Short mmCIF file of C-alpha atoms in Angstrom, two decimals:
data_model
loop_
_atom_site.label_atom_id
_atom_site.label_comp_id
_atom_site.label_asym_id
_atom_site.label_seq_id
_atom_site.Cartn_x
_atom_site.Cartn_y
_atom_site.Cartn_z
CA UNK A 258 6.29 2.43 16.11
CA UNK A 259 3.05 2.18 14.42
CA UNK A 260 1.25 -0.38 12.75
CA UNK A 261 -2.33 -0.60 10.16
CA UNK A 262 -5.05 -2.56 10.46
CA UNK A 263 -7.12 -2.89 7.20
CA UNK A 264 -10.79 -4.39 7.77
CA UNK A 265 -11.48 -6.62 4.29
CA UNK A 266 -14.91 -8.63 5.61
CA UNK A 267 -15.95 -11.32 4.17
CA UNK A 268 -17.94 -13.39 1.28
CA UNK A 269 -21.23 -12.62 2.89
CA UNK A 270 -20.81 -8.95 3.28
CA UNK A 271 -20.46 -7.05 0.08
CA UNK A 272 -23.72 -8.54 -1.84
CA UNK A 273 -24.23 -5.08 -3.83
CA UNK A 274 -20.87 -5.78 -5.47
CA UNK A 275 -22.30 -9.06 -6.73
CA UNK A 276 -21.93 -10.79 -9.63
CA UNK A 277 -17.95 -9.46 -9.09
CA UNK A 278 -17.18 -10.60 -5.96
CA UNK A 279 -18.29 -13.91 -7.11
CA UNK A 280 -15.39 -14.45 -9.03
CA UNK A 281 -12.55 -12.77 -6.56
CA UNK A 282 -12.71 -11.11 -3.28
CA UNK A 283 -14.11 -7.95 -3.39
CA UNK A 284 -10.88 -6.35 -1.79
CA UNK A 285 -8.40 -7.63 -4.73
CA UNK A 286 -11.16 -6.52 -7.54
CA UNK A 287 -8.88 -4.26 -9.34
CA UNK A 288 -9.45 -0.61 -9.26
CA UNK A 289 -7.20 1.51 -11.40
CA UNK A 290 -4.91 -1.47 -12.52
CA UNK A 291 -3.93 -2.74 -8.90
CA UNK A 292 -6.65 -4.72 -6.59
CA UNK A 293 -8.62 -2.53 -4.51
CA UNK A 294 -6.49 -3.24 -1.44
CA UNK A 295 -2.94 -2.40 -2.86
CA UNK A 296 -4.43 1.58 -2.71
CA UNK A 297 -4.77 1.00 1.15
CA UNK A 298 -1.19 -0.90 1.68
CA UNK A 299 0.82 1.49 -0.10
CA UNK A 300 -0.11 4.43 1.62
CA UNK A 301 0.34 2.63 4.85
CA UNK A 302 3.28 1.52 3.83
CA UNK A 303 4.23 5.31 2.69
CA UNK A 304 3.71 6.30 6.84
CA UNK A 305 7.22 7.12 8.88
CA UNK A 306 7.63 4.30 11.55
CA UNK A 307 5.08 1.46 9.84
CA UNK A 308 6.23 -1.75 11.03
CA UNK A 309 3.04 -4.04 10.52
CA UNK A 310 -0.22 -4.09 8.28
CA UNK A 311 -2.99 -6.32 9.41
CA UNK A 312 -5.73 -7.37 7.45
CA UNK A 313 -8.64 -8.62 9.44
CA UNK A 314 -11.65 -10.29 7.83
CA UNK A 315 -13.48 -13.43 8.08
CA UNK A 316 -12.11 -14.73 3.52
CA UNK A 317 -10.93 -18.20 3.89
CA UNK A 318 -7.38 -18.14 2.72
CA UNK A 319 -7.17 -19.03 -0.66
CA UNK A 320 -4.24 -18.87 -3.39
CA UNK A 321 -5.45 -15.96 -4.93
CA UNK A 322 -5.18 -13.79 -1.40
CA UNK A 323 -1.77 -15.41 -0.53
CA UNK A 324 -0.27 -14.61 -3.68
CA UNK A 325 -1.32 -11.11 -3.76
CA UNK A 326 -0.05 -10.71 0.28
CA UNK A 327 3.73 -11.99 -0.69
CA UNK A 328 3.83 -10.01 -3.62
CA UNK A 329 2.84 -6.81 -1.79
CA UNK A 330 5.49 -8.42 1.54
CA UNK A 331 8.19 -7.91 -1.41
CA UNK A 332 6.91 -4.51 -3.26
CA UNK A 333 6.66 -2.49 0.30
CA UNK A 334 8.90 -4.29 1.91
CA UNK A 335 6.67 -4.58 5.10
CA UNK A 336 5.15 -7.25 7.46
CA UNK A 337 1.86 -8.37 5.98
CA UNK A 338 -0.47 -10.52 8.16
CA UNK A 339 -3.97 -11.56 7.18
CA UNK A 340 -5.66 -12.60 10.56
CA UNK A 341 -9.29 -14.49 9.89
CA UNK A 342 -11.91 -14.27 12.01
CA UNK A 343 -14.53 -16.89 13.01
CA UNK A 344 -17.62 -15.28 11.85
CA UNK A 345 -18.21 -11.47 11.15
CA UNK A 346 -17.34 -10.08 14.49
CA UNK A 347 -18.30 -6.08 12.97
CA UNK A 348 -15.47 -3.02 12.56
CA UNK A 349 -15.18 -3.03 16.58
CA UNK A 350 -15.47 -6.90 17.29
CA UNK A 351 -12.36 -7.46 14.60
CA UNK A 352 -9.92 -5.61 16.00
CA UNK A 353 -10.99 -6.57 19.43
CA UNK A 354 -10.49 -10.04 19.11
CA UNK A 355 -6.61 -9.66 17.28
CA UNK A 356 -5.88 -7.03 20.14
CA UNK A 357 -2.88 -9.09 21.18
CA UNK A 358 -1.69 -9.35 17.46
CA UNK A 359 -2.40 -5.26 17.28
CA UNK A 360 -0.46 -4.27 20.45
CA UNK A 361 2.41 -6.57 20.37
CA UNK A 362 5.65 -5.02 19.81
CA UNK A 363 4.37 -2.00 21.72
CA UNK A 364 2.77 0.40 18.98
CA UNK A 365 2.09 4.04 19.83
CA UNK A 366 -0.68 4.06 17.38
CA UNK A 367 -1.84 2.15 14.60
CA UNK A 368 -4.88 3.24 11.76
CA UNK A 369 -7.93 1.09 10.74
CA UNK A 370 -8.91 1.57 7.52
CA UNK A 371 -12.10 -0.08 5.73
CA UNK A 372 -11.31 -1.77 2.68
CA UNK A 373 -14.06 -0.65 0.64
CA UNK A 374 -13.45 2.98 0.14
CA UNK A 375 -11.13 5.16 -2.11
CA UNK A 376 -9.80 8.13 -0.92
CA UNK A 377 -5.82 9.69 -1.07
CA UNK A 378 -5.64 8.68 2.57
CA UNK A 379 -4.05 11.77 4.48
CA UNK A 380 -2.48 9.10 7.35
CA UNK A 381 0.39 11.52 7.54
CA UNK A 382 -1.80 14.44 8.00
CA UNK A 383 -3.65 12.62 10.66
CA UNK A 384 -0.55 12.02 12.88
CA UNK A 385 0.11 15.28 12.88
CA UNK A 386 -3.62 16.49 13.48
CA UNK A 387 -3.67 13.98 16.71
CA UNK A 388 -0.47 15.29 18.43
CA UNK A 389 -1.58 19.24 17.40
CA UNK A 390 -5.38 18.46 19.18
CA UNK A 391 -6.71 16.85 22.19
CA UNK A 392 -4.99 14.81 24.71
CA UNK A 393 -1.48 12.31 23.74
CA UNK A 394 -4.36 9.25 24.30
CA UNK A 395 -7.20 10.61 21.88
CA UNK A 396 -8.60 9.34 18.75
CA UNK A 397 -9.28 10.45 15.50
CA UNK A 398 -11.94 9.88 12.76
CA UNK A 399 -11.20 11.35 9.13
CA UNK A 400 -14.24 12.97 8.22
CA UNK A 401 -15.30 14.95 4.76
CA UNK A 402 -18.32 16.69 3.96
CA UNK A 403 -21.57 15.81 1.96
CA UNK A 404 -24.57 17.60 1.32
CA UNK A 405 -27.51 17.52 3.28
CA UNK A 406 -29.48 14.80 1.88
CA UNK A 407 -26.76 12.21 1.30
CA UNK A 408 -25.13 12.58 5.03
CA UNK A 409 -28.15 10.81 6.08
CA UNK A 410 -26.66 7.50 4.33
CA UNK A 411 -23.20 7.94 6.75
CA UNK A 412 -22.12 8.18 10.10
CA UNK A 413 -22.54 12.02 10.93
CA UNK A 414 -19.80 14.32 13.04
CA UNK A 415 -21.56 17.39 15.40
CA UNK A 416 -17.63 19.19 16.12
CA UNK A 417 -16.57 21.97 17.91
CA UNK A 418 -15.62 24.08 15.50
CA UNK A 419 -12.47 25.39 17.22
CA UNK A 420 -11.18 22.17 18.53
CA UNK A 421 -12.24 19.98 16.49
CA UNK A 422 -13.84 17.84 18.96
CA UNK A 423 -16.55 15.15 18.48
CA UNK A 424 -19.12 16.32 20.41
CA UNK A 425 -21.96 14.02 18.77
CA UNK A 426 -21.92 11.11 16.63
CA UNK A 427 -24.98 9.26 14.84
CA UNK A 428 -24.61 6.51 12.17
CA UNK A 429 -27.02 7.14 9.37
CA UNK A 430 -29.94 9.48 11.01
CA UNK A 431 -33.24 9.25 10.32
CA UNK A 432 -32.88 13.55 9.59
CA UNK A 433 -30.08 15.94 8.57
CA UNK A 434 -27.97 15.54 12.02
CA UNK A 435 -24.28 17.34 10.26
CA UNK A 436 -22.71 17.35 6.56
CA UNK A 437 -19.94 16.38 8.41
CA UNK A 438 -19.62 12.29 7.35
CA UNK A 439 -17.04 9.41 8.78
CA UNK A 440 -14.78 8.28 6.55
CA UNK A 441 -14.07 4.84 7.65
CA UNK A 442 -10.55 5.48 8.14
CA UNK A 443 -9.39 6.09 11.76
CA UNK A 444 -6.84 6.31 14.43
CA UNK A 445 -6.39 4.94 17.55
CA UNK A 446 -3.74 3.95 20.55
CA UNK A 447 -3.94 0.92 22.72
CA UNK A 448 -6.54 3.08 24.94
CA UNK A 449 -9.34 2.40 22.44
CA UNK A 450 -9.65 -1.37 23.69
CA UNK A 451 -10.64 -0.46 27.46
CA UNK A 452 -13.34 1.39 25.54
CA UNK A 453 -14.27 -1.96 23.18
CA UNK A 454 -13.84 -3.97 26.51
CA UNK A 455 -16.17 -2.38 28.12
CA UNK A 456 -18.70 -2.95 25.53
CA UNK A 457 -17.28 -6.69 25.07
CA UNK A 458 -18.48 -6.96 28.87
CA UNK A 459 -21.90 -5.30 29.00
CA UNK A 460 -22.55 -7.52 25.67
CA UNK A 461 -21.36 -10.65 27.95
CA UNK A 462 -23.50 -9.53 30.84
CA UNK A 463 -26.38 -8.83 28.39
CA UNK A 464 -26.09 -12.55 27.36
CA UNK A 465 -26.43 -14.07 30.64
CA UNK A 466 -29.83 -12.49 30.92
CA UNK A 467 -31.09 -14.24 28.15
CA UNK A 468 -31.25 -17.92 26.81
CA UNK A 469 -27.31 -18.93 25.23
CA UNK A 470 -27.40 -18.98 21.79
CA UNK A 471 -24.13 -18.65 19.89
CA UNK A 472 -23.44 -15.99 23.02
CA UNK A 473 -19.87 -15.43 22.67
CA UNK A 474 -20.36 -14.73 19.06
CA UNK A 475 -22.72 -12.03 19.93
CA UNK A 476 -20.75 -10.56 22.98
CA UNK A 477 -17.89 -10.00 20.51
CA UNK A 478 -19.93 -8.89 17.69
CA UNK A 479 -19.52 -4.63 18.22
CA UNK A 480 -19.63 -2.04 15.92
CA UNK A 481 -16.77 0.84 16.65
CA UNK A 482 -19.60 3.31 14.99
CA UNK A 483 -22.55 2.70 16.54
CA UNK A 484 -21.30 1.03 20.09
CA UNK A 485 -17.80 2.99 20.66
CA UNK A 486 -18.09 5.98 18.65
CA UNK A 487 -21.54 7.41 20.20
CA UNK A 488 -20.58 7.10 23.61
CA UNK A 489 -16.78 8.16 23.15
CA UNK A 490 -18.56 11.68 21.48
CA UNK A 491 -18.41 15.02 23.99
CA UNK A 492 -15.77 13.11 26.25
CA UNK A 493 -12.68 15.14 24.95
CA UNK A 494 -11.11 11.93 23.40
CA UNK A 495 -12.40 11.48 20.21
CA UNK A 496 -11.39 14.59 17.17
CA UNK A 497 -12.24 14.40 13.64
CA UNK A 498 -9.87 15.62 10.77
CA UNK A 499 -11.61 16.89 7.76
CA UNK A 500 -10.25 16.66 4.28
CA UNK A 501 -10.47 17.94 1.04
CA UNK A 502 -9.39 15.35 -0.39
CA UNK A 503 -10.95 13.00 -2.43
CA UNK A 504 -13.03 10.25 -0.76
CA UNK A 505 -15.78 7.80 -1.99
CA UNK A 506 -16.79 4.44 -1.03
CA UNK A 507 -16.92 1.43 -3.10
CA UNK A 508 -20.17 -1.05 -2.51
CA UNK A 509 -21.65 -1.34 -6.03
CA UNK A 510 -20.26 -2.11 -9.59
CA UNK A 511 -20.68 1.64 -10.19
CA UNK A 512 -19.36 3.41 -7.56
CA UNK A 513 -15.90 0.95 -8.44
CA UNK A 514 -16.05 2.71 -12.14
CA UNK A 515 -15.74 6.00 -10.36
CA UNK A 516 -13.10 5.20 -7.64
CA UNK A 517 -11.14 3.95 -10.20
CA UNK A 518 -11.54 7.50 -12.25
CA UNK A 519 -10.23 9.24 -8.51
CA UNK A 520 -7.31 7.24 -8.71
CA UNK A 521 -6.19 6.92 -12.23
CA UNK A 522 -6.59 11.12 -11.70
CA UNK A 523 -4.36 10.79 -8.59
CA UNK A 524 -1.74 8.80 -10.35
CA UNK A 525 -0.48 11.95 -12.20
CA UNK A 526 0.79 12.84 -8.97
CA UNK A 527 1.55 9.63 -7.41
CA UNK A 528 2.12 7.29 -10.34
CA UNK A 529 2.77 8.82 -13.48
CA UNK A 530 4.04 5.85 -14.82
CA UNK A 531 1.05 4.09 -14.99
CA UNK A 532 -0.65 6.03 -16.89
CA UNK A 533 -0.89 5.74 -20.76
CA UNK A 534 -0.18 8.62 -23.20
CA UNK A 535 -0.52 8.98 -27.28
CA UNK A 536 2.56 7.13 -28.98
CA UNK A 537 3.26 6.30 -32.41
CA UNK A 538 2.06 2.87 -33.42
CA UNK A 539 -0.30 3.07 -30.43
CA UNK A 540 -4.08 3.56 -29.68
CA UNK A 541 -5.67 7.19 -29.23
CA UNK A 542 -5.46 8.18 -26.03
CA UNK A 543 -8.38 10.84 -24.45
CA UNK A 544 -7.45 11.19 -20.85
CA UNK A 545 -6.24 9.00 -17.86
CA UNK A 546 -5.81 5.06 -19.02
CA UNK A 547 -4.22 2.55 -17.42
CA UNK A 548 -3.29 -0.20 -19.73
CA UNK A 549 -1.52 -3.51 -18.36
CA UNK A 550 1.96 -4.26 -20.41
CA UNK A 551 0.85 -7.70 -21.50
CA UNK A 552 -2.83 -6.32 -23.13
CA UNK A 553 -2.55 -6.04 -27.16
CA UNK A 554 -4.39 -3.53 -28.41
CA UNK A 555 -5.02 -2.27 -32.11
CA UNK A 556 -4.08 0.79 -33.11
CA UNK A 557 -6.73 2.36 -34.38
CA UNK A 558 -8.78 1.59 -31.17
CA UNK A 559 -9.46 5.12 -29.11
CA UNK A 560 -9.26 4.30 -24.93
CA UNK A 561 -10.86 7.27 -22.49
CA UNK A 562 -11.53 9.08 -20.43
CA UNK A 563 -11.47 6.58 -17.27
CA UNK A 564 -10.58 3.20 -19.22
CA UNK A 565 -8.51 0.56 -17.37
CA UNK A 566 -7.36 -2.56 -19.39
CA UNK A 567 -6.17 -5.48 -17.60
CA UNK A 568 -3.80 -8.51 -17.84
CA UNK A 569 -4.15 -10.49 -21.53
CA UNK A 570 -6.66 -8.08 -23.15
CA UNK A 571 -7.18 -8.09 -26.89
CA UNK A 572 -8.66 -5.01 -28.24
CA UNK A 573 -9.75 -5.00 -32.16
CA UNK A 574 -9.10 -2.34 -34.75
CA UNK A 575 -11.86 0.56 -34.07
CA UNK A 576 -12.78 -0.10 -30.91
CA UNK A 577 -14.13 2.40 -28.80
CA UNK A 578 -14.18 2.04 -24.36
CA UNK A 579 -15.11 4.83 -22.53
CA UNK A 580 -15.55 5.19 -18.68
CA UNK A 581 -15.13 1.33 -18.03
CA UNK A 582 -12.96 -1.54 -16.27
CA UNK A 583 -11.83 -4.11 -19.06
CA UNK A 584 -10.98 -7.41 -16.66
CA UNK A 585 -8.14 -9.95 -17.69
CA UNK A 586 -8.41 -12.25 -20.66
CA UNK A 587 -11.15 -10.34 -22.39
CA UNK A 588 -11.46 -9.68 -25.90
CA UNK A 589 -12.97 -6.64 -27.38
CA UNK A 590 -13.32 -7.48 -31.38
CA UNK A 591 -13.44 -4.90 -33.89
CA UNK A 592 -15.43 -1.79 -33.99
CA UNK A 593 -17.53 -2.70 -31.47
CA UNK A 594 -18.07 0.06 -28.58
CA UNK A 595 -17.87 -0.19 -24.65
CA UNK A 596 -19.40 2.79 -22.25
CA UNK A 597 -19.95 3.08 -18.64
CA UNK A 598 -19.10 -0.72 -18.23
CA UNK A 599 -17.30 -3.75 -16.46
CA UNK A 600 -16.47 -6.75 -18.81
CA UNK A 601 -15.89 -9.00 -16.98
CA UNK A 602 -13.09 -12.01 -16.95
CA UNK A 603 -12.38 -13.97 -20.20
CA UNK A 604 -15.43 -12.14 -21.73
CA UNK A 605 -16.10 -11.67 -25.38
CA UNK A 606 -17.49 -8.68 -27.26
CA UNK A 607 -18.15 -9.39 -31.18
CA UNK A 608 -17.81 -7.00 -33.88
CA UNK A 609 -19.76 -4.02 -34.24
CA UNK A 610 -21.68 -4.43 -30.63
CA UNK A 611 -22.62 -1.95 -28.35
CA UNK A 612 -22.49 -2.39 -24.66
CA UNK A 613 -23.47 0.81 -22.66
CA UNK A 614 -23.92 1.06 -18.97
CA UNK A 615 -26.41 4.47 -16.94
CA UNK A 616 -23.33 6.00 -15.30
CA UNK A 617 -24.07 6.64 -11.56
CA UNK A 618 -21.69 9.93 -11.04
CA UNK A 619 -22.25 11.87 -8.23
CA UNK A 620 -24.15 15.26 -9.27
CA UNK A 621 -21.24 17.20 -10.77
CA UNK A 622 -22.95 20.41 -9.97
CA UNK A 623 -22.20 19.90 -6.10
CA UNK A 624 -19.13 20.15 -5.14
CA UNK A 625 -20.26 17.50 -1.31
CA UNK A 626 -22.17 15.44 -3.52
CA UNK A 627 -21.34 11.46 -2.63
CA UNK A 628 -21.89 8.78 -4.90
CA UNK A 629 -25.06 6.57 -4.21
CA UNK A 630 -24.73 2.78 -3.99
CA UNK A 631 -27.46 1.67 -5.26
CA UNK A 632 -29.01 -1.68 -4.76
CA UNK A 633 -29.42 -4.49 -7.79
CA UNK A 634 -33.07 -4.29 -6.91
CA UNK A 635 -35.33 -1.66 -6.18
CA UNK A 636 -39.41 -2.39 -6.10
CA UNK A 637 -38.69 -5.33 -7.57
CA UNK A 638 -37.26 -4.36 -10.35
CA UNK A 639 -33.55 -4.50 -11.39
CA UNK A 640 -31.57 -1.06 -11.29
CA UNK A 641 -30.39 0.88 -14.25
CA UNK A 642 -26.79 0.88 -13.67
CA UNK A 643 -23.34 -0.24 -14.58
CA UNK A 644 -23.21 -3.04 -17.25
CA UNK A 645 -21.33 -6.02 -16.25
CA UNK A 646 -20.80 -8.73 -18.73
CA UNK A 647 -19.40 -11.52 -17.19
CA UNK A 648 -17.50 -14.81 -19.01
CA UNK A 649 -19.95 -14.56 -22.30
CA UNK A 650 -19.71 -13.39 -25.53
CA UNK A 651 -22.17 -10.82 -27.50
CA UNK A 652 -22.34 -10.77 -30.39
CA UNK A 653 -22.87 -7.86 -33.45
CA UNK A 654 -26.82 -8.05 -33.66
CA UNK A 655 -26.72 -7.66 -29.98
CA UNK A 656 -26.70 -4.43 -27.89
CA UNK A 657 -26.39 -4.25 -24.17
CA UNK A 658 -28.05 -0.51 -22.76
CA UNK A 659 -28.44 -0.28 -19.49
CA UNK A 660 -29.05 -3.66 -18.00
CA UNK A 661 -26.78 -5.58 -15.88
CA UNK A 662 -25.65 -8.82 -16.91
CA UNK A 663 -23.92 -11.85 -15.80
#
């Protein structure tokens, strides 16, 4: 038996996502026509043996999470538990404190996945990787690789080459330690907690020393990167699978545009049905668009490459979106032009404007080159990047290039 556990954090984390996450939790944002954390469920769900998926985070349970776990119960047709945590207890401290919920029923294994990254997740590929390498009780990381520069940004993976061992682990080094980076997707077997345990006690030991101050909190607070994974490295139990695969995180408005162009590429493989294509009667079509069944859209509008419409849209005669997320309820009036953008929820864009975003690809001439999430503000100034227009309306003498607003 195996089971997931998918870490979503909480309304504090996440604040390079912002203005988005303001309006729904950053892990139901959709990303390629589903929310963010559907991506995640169904390839858990996909996994021989999957009994359980857990999603640990410290949201307050609200409608709009509730609805989307009983609709996803019924579509997968698989236990779905959201367990909240007291305060924001890190990657390690989460699954720690649920490690009753995580063990009962007596799972072999089970996979922690972050919610905020994209990737094809190989969880197949891993099970087979961790009974092919190492001991029955070892764990795996999935790793990729990145160039030089950017590795610096992620947890970095020193292997042995031929065993695939972890033989050194750093989280974001001050200098080039391995291209090899973490993916944020792992797995593990019951072992793991006398490993977080330990750490759980030293922290609680650690405490006594000094004066109490919220010191339970802080004994609990661990971070399976910096406090498990460096000290499991060179011990023979911890392996990292690499794939080729695509991977990228998602912490900014920008790198969400992208994630969502991995996906909507994957779904000719995995959901061809979502996918538009050129019919009579219907808009132009220029590459992979997801359009929801309840948007109405002109025509003579022209959608793509990378264009997902959502629920209620109302596109105008000559409209032209490229490389952007349309959210629910907006309308997009005639002839006016969206590129490299998020319009936001029950937004308006009047005839004739213009509303282009600074794409933030990575560097298309490196085949290891990550995306960088870049801040709102750098040197005090805001950050050229993905335009978000959020519940307004802009009209035709307007023209939106490349400021973010909200």
């Amino acid at each position: 038996m195996l089971k997931a556990v998918i870490l979503i954090g909480g309304p504090q984390k996440g604040t390079r996502f912002r203005p988005l996450s303001f309006e729904v939790p950053k892990p139901l944002f959709p990303v390629a026509g589903v929310p963010m954390l559907q991506h995640h469920i169904e390839a858990c769900a996909k996994v021989p043996n999957m009994k359980e998926i857990l999603l640990i985070g410290f949201y307050q349970p609200n409608e709009e999470l509730t609805r989307f776990l009983m609709n996803a119960q019924q579509e997968f047709k698989i236990s779905i538990r959201y367990l909240q945590e007291y305060a924001a207890l890190g990657t390690g401290g989460g699954i720690y404190h649920f490690r009753d919920q995580i063990v009962s029923g007596s799972p072999e294994a089970f996979f922690v996945l972050n919610a905020d990254v994209s990737s094809a997740f190989p969880l197949t590929e891993m099970l087979s990787f961790q009974k092919e390498h190492g001991e029955p009780n070892s764990f795996v990381i999935l790793g990729t690789t990145a160039n030089r520069k950017q590795s610096m940004n992620y947890g970095c993976i020193v292997e042995n080459e031929e065993t695939n061992e972890v033989l050194h682990y750093v989280e974001k080094p001050s200098t080039f330690v391995s291209d090899i980076i973490n993916c944020g997707i792992y797995l593990f077997n019951p072992d793991i907690f006398q490993h977080i345990g330990a750490v759980f006690q030293k922290n609680q030991q650690d405490m006594l020393l000094e004066e109490p101050t919220n010191g339970w909190h802080r004994a609990e607070a661990i971070r399976l990167e910096q406090d498990i994974f460096t000290a499991l490295a060179g011990q023979g139990k911890l392996y990292v699978y690499k794939t080729l695969s695509f991977w990228s995180q998602i912490k900014s408005a920008g790198s969400a545009i992208y994630a969502s162009r991995l996906y909507l590429n994957q779904y000719h493989k995995t959901h061809p049905e979502r996918l538009a294509s050129n019919k009579e009667g219907g808009p132009k079509i220029s590459g992979n668009v997801y359009i929801h069944p309840t948007a109405n859209i002109d025509p003579t509008a022209m959608l793509g490459p990378n264009v997902s419409i959502g629920t209620g849209v109302t596109i105008g005669a000559g409209v032209r979106v490229r490389e952007s997320i349309i959210l629910h309820g907006a309308n997009l009036q005639d002839h006016c032009c969206v590129l490299n953008s998020i319009v936001g929820w029950d937004s308006t864009i009047g005839r004739w404007a213009r509303v282009e975003g600074t794409p933030s690809d990575p560097n298309p001439n490196d085949p290891y080159a990550k995306i960088d999430s870049e801040t709102l503000f750098r040197d005090g100034k805001l950050t050229p990047s993905i335009t978000i227009l959020g519940k307004c309306a802009l009209t035709s003498n307007e023209s939106c290039i490349p400021h973010m607003n909200w």
